[in-house]
Every structure is written in C-alpha cells, then in structure tokens.
Coordinates of C-alpha atoms in Angstrom, one line a residue:
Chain A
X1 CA -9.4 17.7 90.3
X2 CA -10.4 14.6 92.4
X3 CA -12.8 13.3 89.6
X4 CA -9.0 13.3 87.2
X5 CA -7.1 11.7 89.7
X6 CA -9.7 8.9 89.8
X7 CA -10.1 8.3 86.3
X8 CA -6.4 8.5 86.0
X9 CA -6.2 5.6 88.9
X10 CA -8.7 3.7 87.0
X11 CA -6.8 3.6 84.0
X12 CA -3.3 2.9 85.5
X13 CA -5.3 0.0 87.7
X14 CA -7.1 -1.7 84.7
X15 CA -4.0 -1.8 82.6
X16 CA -5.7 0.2 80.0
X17 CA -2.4 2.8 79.8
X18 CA -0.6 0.1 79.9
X19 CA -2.3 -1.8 76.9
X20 CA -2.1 1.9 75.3
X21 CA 1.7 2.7 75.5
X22 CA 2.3 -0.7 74.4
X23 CA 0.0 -0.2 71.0
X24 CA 1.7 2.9 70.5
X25 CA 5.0 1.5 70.6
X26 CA 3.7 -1.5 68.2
X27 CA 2.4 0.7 65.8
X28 CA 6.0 3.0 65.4
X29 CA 8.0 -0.2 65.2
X30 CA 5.6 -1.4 63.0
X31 CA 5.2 1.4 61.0
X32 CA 9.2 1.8 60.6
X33 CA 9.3 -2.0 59.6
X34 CA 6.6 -1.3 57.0
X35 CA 8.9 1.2 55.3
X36 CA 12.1 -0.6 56.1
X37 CA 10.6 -4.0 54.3
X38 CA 9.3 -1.7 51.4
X39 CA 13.3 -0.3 50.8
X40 CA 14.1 -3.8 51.2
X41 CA 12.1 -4.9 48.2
X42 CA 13.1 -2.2 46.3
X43 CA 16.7 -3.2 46.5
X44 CA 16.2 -6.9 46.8
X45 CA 14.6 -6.7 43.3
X46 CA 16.8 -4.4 42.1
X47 CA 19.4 -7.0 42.9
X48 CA 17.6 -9.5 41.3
X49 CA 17.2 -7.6 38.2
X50 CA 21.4 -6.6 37.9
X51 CA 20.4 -3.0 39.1
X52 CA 21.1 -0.7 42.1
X53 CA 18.3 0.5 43.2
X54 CA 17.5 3.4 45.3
X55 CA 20.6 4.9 46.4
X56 CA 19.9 8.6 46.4
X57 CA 18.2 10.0 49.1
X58 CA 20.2 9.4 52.4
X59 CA 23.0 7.2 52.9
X60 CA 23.3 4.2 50.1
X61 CA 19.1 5.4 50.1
X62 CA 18.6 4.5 53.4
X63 CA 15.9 7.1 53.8
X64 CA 14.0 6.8 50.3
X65 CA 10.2 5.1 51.4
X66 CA 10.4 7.8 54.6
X67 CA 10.8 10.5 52.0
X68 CA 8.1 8.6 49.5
X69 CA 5.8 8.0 53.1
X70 CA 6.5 11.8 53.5
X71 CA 5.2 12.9 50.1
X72 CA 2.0 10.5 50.6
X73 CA 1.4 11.9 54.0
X74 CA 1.3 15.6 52.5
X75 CA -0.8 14.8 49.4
X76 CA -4.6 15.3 48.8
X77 CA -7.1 12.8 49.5
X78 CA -8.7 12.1 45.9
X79 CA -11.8 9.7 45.4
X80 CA -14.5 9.7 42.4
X81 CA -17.5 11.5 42.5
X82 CA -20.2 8.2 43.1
X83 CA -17.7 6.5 45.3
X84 CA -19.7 5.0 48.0
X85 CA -17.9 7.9 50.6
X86 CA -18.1 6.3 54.0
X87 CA -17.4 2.6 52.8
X88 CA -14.6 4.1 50.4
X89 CA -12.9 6.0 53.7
X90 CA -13.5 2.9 56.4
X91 CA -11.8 0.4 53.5
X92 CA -8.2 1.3 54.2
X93 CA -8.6 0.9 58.2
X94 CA -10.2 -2.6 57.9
X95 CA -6.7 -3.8 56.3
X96 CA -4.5 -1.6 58.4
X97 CA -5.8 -2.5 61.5
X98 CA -6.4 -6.3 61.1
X99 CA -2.8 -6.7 59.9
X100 CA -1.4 -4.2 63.3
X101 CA -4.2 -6.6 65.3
X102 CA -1.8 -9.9 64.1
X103 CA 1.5 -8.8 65.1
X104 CA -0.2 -8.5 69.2
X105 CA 0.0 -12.2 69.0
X106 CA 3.6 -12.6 68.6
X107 CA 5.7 -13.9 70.7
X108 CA 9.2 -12.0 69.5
X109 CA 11.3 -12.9 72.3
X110 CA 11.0 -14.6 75.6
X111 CA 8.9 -12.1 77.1
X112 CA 7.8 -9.9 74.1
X113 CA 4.5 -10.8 73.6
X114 CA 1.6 -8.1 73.9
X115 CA -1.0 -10.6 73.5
X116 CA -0.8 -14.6 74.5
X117 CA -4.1 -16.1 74.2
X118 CA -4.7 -19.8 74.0
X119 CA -6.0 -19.7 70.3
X120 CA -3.1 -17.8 68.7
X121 CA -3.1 -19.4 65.8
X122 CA -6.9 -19.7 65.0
X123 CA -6.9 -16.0 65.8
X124 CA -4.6 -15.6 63.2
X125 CA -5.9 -17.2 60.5
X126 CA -9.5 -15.3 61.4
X127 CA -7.7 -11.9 61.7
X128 CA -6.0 -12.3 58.6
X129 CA -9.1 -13.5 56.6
X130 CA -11.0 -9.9 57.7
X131 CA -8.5 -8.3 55.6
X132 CA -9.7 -9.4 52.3
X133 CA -12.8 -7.5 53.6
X134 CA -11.3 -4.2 53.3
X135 CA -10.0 -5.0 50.1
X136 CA -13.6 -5.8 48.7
X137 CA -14.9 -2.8 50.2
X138 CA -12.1 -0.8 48.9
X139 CA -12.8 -2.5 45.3
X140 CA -16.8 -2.2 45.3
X141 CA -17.0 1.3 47.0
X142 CA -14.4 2.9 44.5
X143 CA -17.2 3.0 41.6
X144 CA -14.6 1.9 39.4
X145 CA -14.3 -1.3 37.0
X146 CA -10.8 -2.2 37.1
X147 CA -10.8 -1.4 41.2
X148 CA -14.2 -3.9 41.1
X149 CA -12.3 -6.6 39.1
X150 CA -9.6 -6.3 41.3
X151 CA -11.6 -6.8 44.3
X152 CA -12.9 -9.2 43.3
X153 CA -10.1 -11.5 42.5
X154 CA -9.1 -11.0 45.5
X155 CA -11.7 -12.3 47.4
X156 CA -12.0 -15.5 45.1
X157 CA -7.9 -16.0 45.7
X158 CA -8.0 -15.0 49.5
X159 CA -11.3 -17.5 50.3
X160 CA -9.5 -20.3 48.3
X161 CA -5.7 -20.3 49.7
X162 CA -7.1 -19.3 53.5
X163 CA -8.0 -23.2 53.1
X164 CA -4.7 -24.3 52.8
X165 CA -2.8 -22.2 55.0
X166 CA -5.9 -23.2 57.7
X167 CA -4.8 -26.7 56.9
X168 CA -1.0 -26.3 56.8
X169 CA -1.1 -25.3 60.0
X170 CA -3.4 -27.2 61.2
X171 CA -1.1 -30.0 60.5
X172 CA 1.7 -28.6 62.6
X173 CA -1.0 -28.2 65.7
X174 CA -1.5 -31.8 65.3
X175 CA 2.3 -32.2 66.2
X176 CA 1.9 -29.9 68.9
X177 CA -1.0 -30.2 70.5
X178 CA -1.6 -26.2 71.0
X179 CA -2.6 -23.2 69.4
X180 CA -0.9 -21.2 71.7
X181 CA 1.6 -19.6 70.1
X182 CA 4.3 -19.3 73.1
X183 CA 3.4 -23.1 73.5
X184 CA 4.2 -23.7 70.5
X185 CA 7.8 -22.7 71.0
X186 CA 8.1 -24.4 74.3
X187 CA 7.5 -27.6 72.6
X188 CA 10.0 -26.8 69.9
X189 CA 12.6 -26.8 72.2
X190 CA 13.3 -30.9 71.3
X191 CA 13.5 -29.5 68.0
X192 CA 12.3 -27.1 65.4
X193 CA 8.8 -28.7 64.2
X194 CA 9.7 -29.0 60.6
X195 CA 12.6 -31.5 62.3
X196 CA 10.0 -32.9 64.2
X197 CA 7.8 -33.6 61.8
X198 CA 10.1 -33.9 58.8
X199 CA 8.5 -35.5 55.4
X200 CA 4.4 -34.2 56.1
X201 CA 6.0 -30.7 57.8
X202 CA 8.2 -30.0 54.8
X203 CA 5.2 -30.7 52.7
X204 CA 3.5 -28.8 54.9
X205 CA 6.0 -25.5 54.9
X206 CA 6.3 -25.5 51.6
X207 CA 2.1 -25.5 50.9
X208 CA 2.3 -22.9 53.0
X209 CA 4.5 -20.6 51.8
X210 CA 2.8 -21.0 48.4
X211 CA -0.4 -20.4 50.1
X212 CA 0.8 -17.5 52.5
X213 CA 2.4 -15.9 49.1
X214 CA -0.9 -16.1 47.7
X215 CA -3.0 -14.8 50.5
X216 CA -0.3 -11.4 50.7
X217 CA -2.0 -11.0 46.9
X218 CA 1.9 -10.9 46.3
X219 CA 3.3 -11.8 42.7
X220 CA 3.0 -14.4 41.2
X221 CA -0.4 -14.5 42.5
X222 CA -0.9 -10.6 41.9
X223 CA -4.1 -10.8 40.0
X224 CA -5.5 -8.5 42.4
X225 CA -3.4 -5.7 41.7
X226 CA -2.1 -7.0 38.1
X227 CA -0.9 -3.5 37.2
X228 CA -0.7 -4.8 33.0
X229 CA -4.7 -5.4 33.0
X230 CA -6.0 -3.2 35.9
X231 CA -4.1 -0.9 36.8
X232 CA -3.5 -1.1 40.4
X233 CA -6.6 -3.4 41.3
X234 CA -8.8 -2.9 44.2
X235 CA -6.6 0.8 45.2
X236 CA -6.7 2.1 41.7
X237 CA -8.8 5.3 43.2
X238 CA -6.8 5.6 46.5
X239 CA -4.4 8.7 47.1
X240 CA -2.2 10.1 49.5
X241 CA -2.0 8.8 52.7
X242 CA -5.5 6.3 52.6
X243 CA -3.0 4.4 49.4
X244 CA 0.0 4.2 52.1
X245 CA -2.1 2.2 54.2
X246 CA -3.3 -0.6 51.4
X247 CA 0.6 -0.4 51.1
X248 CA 1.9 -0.6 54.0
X249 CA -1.0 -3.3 54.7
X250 CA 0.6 -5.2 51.9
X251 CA 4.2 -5.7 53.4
X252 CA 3.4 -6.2 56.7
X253 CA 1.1 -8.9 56.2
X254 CA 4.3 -10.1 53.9
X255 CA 5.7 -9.9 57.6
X256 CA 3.2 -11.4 59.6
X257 CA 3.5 -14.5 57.4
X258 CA 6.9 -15.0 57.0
X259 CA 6.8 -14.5 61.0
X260 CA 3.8 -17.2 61.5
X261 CA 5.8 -19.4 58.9
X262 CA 8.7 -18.8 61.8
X263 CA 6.7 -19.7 64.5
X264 CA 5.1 -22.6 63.9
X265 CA 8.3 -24.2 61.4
X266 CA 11.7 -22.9 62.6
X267 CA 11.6 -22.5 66.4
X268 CA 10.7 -18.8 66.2
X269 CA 12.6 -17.2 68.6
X270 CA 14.7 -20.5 69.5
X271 CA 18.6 -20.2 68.6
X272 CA 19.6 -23.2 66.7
X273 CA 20.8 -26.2 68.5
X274 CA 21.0 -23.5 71.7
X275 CA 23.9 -21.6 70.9
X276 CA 23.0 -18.4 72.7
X277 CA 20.4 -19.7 75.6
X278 CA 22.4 -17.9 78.1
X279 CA 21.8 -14.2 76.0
X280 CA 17.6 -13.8 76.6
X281 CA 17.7 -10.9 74.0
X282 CA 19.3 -12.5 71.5
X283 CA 15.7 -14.4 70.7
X284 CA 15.0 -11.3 68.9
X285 CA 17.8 -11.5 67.2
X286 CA 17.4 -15.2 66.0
X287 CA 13.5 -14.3 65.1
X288 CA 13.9 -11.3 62.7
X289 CA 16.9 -13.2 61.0
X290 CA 14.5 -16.4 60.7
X291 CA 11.6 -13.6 59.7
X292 CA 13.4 -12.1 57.3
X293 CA 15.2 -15.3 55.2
X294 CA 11.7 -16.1 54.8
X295 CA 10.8 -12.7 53.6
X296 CA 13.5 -12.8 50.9
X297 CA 12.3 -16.0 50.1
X298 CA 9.1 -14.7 49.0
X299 CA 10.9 -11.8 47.5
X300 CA 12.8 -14.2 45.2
X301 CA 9.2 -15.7 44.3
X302 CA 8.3 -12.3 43.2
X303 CA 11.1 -11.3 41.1
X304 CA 11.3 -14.8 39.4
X305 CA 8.0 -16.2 38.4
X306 CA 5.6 -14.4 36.3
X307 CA 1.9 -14.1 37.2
X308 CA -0.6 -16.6 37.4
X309 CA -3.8 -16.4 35.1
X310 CA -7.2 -17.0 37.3
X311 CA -7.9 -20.2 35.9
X312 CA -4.3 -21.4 36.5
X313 CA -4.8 -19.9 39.9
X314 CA -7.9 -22.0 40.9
X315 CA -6.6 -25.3 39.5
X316 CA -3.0 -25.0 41.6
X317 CA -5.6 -24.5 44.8
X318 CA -8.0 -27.0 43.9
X319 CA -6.7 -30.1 42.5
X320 CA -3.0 -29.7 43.8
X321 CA -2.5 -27.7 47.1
X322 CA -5.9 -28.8 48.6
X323 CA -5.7 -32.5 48.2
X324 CA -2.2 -32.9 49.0
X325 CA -2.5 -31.3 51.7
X326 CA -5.6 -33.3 53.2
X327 CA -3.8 -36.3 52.6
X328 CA -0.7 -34.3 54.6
X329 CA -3.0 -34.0 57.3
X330 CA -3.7 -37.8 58.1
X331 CA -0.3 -38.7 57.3
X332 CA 1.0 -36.1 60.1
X333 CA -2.2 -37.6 62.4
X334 CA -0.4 -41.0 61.7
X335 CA 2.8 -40.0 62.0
X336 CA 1.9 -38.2 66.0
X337 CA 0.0 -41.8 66.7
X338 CA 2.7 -43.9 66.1
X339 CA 5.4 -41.4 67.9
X340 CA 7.3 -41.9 64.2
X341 CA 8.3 -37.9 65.3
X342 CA 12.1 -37.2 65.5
X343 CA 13.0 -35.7 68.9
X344 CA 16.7 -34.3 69.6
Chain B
X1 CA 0.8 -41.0 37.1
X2 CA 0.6 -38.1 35.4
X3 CA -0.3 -35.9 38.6
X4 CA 2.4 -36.8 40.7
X5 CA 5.1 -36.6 37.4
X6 CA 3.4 -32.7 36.8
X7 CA 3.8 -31.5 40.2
X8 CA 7.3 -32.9 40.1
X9 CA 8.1 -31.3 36.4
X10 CA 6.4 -28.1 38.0
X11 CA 8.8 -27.8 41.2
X12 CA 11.6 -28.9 39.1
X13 CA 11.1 -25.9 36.6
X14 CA 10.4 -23.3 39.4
X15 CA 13.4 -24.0 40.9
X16 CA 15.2 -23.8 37.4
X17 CA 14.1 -20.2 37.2
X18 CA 15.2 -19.4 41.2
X19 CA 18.8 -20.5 40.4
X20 CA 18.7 -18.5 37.4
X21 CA 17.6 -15.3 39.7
X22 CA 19.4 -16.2 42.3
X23 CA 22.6 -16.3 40.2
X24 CA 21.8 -12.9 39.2
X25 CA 21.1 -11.7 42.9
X26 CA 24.8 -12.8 43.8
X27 CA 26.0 -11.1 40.8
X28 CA 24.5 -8.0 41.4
X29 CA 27.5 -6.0 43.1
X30 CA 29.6 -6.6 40.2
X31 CA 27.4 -7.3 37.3
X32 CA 25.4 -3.8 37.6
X33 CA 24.4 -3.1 34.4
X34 CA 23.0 0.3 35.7
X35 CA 25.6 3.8 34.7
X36 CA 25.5 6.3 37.4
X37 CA 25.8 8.7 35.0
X38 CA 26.4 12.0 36.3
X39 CA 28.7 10.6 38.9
X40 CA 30.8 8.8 35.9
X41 CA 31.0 11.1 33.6
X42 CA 34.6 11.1 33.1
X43 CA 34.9 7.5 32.9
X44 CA 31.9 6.4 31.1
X45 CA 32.5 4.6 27.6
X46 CA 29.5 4.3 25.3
X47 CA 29.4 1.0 23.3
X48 CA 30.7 0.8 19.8
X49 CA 27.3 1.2 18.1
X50 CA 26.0 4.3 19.7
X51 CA 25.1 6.4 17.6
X52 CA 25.9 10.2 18.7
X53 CA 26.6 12.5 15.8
X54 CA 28.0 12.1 12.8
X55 CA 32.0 13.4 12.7
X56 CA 34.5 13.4 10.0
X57 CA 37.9 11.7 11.1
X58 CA 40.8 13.7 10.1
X59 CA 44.3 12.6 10.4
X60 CA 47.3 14.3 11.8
X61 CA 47.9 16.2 8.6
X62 CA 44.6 17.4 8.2
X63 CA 43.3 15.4 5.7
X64 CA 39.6 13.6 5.5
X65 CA 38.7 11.0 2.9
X66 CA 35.5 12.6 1.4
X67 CA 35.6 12.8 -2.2
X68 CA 32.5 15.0 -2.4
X69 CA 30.6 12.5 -4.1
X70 CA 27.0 13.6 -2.0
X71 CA 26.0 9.9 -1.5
X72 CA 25.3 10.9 1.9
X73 CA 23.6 13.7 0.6
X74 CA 21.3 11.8 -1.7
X75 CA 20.8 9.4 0.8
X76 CA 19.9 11.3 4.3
X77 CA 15.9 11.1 4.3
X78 CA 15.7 14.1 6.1
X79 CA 17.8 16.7 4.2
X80 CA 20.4 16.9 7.1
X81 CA 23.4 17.1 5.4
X82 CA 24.5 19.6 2.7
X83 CA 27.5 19.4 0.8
X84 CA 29.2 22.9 -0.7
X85 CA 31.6 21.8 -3.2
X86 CA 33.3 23.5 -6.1
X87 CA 35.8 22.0 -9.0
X88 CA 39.5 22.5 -8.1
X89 CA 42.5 21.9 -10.3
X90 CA 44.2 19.3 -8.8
X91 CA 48.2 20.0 -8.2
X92 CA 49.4 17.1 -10.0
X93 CA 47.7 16.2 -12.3
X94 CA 46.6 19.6 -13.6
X95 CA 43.1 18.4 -14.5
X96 CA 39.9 19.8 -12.5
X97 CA 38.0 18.3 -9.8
X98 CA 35.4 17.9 -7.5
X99 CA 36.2 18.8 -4.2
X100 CA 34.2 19.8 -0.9
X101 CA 34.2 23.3 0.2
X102 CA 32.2 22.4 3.4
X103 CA 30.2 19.5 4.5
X104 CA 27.4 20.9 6.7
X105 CA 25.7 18.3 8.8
X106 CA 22.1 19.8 10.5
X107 CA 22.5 17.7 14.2
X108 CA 18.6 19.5 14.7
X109 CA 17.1 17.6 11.7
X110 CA 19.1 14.0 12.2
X111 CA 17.3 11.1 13.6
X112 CA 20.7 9.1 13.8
X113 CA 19.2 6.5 11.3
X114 CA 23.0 5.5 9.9
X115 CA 21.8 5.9 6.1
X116 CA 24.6 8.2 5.4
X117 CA 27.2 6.4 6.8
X118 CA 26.5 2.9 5.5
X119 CA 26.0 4.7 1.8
X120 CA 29.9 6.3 1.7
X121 CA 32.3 4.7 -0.3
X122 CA 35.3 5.4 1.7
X123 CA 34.5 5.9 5.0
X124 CA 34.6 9.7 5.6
X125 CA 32.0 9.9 8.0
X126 CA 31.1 7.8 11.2
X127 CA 29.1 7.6 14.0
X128 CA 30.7 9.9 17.3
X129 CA 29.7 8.0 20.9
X130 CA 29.0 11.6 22.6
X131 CA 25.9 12.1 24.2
X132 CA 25.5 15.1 25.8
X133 CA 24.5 16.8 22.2
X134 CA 22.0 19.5 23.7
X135 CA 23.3 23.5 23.2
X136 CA 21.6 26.8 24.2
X137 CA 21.3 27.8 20.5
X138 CA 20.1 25.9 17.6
X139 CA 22.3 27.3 14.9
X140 CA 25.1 25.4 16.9
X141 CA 23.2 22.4 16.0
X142 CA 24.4 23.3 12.5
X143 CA 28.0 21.8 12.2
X144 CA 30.3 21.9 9.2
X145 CA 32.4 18.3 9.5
X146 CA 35.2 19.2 7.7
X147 CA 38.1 21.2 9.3
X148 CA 39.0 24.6 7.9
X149 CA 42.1 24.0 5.3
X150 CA 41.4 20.2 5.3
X151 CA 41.9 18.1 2.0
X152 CA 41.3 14.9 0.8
X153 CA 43.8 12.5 1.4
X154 CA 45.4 11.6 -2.0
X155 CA 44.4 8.0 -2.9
X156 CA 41.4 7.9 -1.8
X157 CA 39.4 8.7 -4.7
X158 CA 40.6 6.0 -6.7

C-alpha cells in the first residue's frame, strides 16, 4: 500500500500525470480536429466542384468521417504476405506521432502551450522532416511497386521543399531574433511580421505556403499518393485503422502548417489591431480562424490546380523557390540592419 | 529576362484558375448541380433530351399519328419494336388500308439509341423523360404504345 502511495507521490511531484492528462487531452482534441478538417475538405471541395457533399449521416453530415473513422476502426488489419512485418506495423506510428509531437509546441492562446522550448521553430522543422521517414518505411516495407514508387517520391519532394520552408522561416527569425515560438508572438505585438517585414515576408509567406503545400504531399504536389498512376502511393497496402492514421497524419500536418504559417506571419493568437486584448480567451478564437483561412487556402490549391509531374516538381524547387528565396534571405538580413522594418 | 517574366506569367495564370474556383465556391449554394433525388421526386424535371422510353402521344380524341409504315420497325437494331397491323377499309374513302393493330415496344431489349424515333416520318413516337423504368416482372417490360380504340389522325398520312 505504502510502496503505491509513493509511486503515486512521485508521479504527481515530477509532473509526469501532469504531462500525461495533458497528452491525453491533445490527442482527443486532436483526433476530433483530424476528422472535423477531413469533413471540411470534403465539403469545401464539394463546394468547389458545384456539389453538396456529404449531407447524410447526422445533421447537414456533420457526423460522416466519425462514422467512416468508425468503420476503419472495426475493420481487419490486411498486409501482403513478404511485407517486411515489424517495419510495415511501426510505419504508421512514425507519422502519427511526429505530427501529435508538433502540435506540443504551440502556443494556441496566452497560456496554452504544452511545450515552450527556446528552439520551437527548429524543433518543428526537425519533427516534421521524421515524418517522411514513416512514409519511406511504409513505402519500402509494403513489398509492393506502386507503394515503393510512392515512397519514394515522397522522400525526393519532402528532402527538397524542407529547404525552403527551413529558409522561409528562417527569414522571419531574422526579423525576430527568436525561435521561440511564444517570443515570437510577443514581438508581433508592434505588428504582425508579414507587416513588419512587408516585401521579403510576403515573398517569404507565399514560398512558404508553396513549400508547406508540398511538404503535406497535398495536391498539386500529390505525386506521392497520385491515385491515377499508383494507386494510393506509399499506403496502397494499409487497412483499417493503421490507413486512418497515414490519414489522419495527412490533415493534421495540413494543420500544423497552416498553424506555423499563423505563427510566425499573422500574429498567431494576436487579435488584429487589439480589438479584443481585454477577452484572454478570445486568442483561441483569433488563432483557429487565422489557422483555418489558411487551411482553406490550401484547400482552394487542391481543388484548382492539377498535379505536378516530377520533373516539373524539381525544377519549381530548384531553380525558382530555392534561389529566390536565398536572395529573400539577405534582403530580409538588409532590411533588419538598416531598421527599414515597419513598426505600428 | 525571361525568369522573372515566367514566374510572373506563372502566378498570373495560377491565380486565373483560383478566381475561376473560387467563383464556383461562392456559387455553390445556388448553383448545385447535384439532384437529391429521392428527396425531389415530385419536383424533379429531367432535361429535354433524356431519353426514358419510347411513348406514343395521343391527343384528346384518342388519336396517334402512326401510319404503320414499320420504319421504326426496320430501323430498331435490336428487334425491340413490333408492329401488328392489318388492312382496314377506310370510312371515307372506301378503299383499304394499312393500319396498326398494336405497336409493341420490348422496354427489356431497348438500349435508348433514338434510331426509331429520328427514322418516323410523322412523329408518332418520342422519347418519355421517366426514369424509374424498373418492374417486378419482365413481361411488363413489354408495352403496346398505342391506346386501345386509338386511330390515326386523319391527315396525317398524306
């Protein structure tokens, strides 16, 4: 009895059920995002397309990916017969878990933040890059062409935009000085950063939501999954629930860079010009709506351009994305030495 | 210059094609193109060129306009329409002819290619907009067009 009461006194005083009820929480909220952003694209592109969309189950469809998550959750686990079983099996946890592992970083309100380390957004762009191993595993251990190809292309497309999202931001850290994401906000408060930093920040938003479209492996740049030519890509052999995950994965990584894009461009949980300062929860509020225009942003990519051919893939990242935005870079660094930044 | 003047033509053309979307994505609530069709069934209208079944108009005195001639006949490539027809001494004139005893149209065996009704000369037959053509029996699928005690309308054959 004594030995319990000890161990429960040890976890209460090292915070460890702390750190636990708060990752439990994370991952329902999470979860329930996952599925709410997957309905969302459903209608969104059924808007885009002059169609309704799901409307069946529940009210106006409301309920439609829990009943799909539902049917996942209750189906068998298939695989092929040479699949490399324990890489196979680990695959989906290496992308669910580094795209959960992003969102700790986060800094959705005042003081809603699981996770505030100094390097939040190094730790970001490394967490985010550990993905693409799960999807290579995934690809390679399936035994299957199509899931190989896939795979593949994927990691040539991951490795080649992670440069310019690394360097997009990197650009913005230049103007402020941190990679601390909360610190980040505090110096927004003169101003969202893409104010501050106008011309070289626009350029520098709008490389990285190219980039950040192309490192979600999200149409146009959905070579990866390319269902015409593969398919589904690197998931071609997943079922049930280990398929929900590479899902799921999918849109909230959709999430975590239209949240990073809010964070570091549009004053993340700052209300413009401080309408509602005196309302703390209202930061939520103004980051979800920020999140989510840019989430229907890349939505609208989706549902309007067609997809990229590899070639045509390389050469955007290579001789148009990359050099502009070096040259962004040192005319940011110029811009920050001359104080040429606009402050309100 | 021809970098700078691509990446401008590029942007210029992707944004070209968001309007075009986006347009659409305002649209949406009204412009629907989608029929919820169990829900509508009473109100649904098909458009003009569906092709259903074929029907034989009648008007209010129960006349039709085939003559009997069997172009359709000769022209269905499936053998889906049979024509029963007999010579009939016409009222007025007192002289024989051709009439239809019954126009039978085999639903089962049509693939709605339109042959019949683009090859008759006066327009007896046309295309009907239903839809909802399935039956529990296939000799229902076996319809004779013309009504009992119809005629042809007198004129038409000349």
């Amino acid at each position: 009895m004594n030995s319990i009461s000890n161990m429960i006194d040890w976890f209460v005083s090292t915070g460890v059920l702390n750190m636990a009820m708060i990752a439990l929480i994370y991952l329902t909220v999470f979860a329930v995002l996952g599925l709410f952003l997957v309905l969302l694209e459903r209608k969104v592109a059924a808007w885009f397309q002059l169609r309704i969309g799901p409307n069946r189950v529940g009210y106006l469809g409301l309920f439609q990916t829990i009943a799909d998550a539902l049917k996942l959750v209750s189906k068998e686990l298939t695989g092929t017969v040479k699949a490399d079983k324990f890489l196979y099996n680990l695959a989906p946890y290496f992308v669910i878990v580094t795209s959960l592992m992003a969102l700790a970083v986060f800094p959705f309100t005042r003081d809603l933040q699981a996770f505030d380390i100094n390097i939040g957004v190094f730790f970001l762009v490394a967490i985010s890059s550990i993905g693409v191993i799960g999807i290579l595993l995934g690809g390679w251990s399936s035994n299957n062409k199509f899931a190989l190809i896939g795979a593949m292309r994927s990691g040539v497309q991951t490795i080649s935009y992670e440069l310019s999202v690394g360097i997009s931001l990197l650009t913005m850290v230049i103007l402020t000085g941190s990679l601390q994401l909360s610190e980040i906000i505090e110096v927004q408060k003169s101003g969202w950063l893409i104010v501050q930093g106008h011309i070289p920040a626009i350029i520098a938003f709008m490389i990285y939501m190219i980039a950040g479209t192309a490192e979600t492996n999200r149409a146009p740049f959905d070579m990866v999954e390319a269902e015409s030519e593969l398919g589904a890509g690197y998931h071609t052999e997943y079922s049930g629930m280990k398929f929900a995950y590479f899902f799921l994965a999918e849109f909230i990584n959709m999430f975590i860079i239209a949240a990073l894009a809010t964070t570091v461009f549009f004053g993340g949980w700052l209300s413009p010009f401080g309408i509602t300062d005196s309302l703390p929860w209202m930061g939520l509020f103004w980051f979800l709506a920020k999140t989510f225009v840019l989430v229907f942003l890349m939505m609208w990519f989706r549902w309007t351009f067609p997809r990229l051919r590899v070639d045509q893939l390389l050469t955007l990242e290579w001789k148009y994305l990359l050099p502009i935005n070096l040259v962004n870079l040192v005319l940011m660094a110029v811009i920050v030495w001359l104080n040429l930044t606009i402050q309100i | 210059m021809g970098y700078f003047s691509d990446i401008y033509h590029g942007i210029g053309t992707l944004l070209t094609g968001m309007r075009v979307t986006g347009k659409y994505f305002i649209n949406a609530r009204k412009g629907a193109i989608t029929q919820q069709y169990p829900d509508n069934r009473d109100t649904l209208q098909m458009f003009e060129r569906f092709r259903g079944e074929v029907v034989m108009p009648h008007d209010e005195n129960n006349e039709h306009s085939c003559t009997g001639c069997q172009k359709c006949e000769l022209a269905c490539p499936n053998g889906s329409i049979e024509i029963i027809w007999d010579r009939v001494i016409d009222p007025e004139t007192g002289k024989k002819k051709k009439a239809i005893d019954q126009h039978i149209y085999h639903l089962g065996m049509c693939t709605q290619c339109g042959l019949c009704v683009d090859a008759c000369p006066s327009d007896a037959i046309k295309w009907a907009q239903n839809f909802e053509n399935s039956v529990y029996d296939r000799t229902q699928l076996t319809r004779i067009l013309n009504k009992p005690g119809s005629k042809v309308r007198a004129g038409v054959e000349e």
